[in-house]
Short mmCIF file of C-alpha atoms in Angstrom, two decimals:
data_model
loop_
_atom_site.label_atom_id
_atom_site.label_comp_id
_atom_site.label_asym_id
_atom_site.label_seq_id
_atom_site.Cartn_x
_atom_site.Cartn_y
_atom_site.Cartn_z
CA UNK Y 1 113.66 -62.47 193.78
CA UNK Y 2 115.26 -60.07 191.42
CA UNK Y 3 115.55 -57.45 194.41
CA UNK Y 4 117.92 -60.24 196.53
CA UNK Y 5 119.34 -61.18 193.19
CA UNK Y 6 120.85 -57.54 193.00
CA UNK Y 7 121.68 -57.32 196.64
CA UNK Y 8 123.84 -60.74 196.57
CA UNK Y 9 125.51 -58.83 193.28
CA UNK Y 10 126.59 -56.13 195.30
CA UNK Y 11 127.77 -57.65 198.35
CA UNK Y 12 129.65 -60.40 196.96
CA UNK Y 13 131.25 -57.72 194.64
CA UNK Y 14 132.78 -56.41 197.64
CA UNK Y 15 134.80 -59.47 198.37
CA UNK Y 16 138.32 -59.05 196.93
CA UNK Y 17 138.25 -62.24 195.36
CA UNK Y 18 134.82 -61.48 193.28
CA UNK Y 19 136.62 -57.78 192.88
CA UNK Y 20 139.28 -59.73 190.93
CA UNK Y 21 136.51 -62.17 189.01
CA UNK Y 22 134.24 -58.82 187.76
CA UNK Y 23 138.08 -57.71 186.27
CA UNK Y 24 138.16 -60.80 184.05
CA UNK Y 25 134.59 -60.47 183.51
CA UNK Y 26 134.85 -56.74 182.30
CA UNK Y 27 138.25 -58.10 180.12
CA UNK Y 28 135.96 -60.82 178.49
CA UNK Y 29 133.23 -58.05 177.46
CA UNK Y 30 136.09 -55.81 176.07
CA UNK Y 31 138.03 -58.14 174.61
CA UNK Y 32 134.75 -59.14 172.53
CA UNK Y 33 133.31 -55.79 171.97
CA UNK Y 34 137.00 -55.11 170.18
CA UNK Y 35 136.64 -57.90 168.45
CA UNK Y 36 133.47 -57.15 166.77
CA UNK Y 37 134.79 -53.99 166.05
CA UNK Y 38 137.16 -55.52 163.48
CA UNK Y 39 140.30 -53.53 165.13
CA UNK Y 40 143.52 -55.93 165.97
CA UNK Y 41 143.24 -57.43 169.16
CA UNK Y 42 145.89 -56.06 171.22
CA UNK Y 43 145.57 -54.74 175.06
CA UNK Y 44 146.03 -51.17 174.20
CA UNK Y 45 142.97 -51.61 171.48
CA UNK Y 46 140.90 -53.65 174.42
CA UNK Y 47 141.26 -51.38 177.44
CA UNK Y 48 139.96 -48.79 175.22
CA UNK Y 49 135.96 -50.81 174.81
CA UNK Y 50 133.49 -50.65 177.59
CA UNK Y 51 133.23 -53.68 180.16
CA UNK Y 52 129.50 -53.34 179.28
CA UNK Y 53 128.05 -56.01 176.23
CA UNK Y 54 124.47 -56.78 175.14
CA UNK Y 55 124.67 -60.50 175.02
CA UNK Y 56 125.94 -60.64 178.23
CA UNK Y 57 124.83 -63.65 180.83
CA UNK Y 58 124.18 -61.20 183.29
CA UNK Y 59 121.67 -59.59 181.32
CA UNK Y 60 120.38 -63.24 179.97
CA UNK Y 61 119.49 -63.91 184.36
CA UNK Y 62 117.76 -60.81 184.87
CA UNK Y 63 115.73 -61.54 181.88
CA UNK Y 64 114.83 -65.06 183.09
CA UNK Y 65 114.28 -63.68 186.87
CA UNK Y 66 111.26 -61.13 185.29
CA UNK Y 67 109.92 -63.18 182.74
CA UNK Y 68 109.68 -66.19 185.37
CA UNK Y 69 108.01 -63.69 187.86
CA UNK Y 70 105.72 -62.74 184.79
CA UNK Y 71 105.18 -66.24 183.88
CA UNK Y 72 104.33 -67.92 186.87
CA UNK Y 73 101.78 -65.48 187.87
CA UNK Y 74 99.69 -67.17 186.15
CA UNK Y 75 100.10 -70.78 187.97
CA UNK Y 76 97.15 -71.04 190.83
CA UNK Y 77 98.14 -70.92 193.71
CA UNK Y 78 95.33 -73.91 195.33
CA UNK Y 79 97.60 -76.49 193.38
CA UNK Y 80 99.69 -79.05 195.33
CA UNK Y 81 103.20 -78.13 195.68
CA UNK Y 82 104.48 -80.73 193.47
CA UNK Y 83 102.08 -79.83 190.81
CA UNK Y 84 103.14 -75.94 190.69
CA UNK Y 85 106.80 -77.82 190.60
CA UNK Y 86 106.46 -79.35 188.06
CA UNK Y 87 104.80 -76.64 185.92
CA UNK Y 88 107.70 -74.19 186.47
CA UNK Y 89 109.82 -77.02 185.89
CA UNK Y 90 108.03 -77.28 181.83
CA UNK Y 91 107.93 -73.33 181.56
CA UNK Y 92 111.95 -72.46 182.73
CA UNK Y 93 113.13 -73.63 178.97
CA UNK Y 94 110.28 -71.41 177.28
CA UNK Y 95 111.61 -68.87 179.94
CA UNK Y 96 114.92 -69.23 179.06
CA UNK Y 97 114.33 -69.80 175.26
CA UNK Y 98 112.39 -66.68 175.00
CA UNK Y 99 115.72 -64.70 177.24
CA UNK Y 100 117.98 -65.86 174.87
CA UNK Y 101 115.90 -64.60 171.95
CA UNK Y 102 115.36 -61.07 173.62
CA UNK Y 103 119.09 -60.63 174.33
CA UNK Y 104 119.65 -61.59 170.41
CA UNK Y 105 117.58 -59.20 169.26
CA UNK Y 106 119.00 -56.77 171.73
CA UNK Y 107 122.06 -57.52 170.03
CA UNK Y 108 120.61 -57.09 165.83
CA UNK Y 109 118.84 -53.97 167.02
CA UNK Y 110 120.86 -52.19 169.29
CA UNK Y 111 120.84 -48.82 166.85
CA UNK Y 112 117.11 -48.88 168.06
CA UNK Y 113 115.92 -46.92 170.96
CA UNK Y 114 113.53 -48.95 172.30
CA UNK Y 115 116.26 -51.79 172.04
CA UNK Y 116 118.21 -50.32 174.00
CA UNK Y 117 115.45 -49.38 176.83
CA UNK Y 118 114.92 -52.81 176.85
CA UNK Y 119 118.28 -53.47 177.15
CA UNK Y 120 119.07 -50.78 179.79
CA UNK Y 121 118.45 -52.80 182.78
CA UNK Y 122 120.55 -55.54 182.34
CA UNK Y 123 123.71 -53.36 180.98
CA UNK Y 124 122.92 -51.13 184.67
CA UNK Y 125 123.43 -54.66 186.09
CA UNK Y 126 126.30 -55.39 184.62
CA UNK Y 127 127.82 -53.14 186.05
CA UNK Y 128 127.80 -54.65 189.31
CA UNK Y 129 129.21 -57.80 187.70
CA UNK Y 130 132.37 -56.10 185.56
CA UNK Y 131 135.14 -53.97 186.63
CA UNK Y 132 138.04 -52.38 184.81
CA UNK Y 133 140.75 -54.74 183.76
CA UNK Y 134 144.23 -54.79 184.40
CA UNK Y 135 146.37 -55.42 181.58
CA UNK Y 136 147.39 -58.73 182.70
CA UNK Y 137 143.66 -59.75 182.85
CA UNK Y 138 143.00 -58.13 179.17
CA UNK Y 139 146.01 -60.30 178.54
CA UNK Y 140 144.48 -63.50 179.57
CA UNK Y 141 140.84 -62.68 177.95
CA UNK Y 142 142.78 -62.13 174.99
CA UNK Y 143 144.66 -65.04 174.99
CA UNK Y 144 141.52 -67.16 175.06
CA UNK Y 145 139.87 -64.71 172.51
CA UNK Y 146 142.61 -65.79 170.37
CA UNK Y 147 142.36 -69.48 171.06
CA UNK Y 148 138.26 -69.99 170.16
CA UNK Y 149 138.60 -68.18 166.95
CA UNK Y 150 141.75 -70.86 165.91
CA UNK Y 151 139.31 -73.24 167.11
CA UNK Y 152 136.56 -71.61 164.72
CA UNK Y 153 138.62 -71.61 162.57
CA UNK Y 154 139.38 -75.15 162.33
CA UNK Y 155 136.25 -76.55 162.63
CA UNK Y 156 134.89 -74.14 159.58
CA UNK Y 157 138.20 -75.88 157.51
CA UNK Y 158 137.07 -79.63 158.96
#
């Protein structure tokens, strides 16, 4: 699964149209990682980040992809169809709660090295899913940056 999960990465990142996609995607990722960097949030500042980002979804789906492999290893394989269904059905949001946990800690405890090894695989796949920016797509990411943290903002006044 996770080998044909990479593979459709690739080759769909060689359509022009995904090409243009993985440029907003890499202006999303630097448009937050200058954010959380505290420096103003102009295009000159953003180009200058990496299109790489711990929290990233990317990274969320390769951690669901191995911990479901891990997971249901341990369903029997004599049940009915609908029975082994069902079970993965009741283990994806453990599966996905305990992702989403593992890419937050990733994110705390990134100074650590064995965060970051744990990390490593889904930052080297992210780089199948980002490219660099234009400026006019660091524009745009920007742009909505700016919009969800008015939108913070007025729901922390409210």
């Amino acid at each position: 699964k996770i080998g044909l999960f990479i593979l459709y990465l690739y080759l769909i990142g060689k359509m022009s149209d995904v090409k243009r996609l993985f440029g907003y995607h890499g202006a999303e990722h630097k448009a937050v990682n200058n954010f959380e960097s505290k420096k103003a949030l102009s295009v000159k500042n953003t180009q200058s980040f990496t299109t790489l980002h711990p929290r990233c979804g990317t990274t969320f789906l390769l951690f669901v992809l191995v911990l479901s492999a891990i997971v249901y290893l341990v369903i029997p394989l004599n049940m009915g169809f609908w029975t082994k269904f069902g079970l993965r059905i009741l283990f994806l949001p453990v599966i996905a709660g305990i992702s989403y946990e593992l890419i937050r800690l990733g994110a705390r405890n990134y100074d650590k090295k064995w965060v970051r090894y744990l990390i490593a695989p889904g930052l080297s796949l992210q780089k199948l899913t980002t490219r660099e920016p234009l400026n006019e797509q660091v524009e745009v990411s920007l742009k909505a940056l700016r919009s969800v943290i008015q939108a913070e903002k007025k729901v922390v006044a409210a």
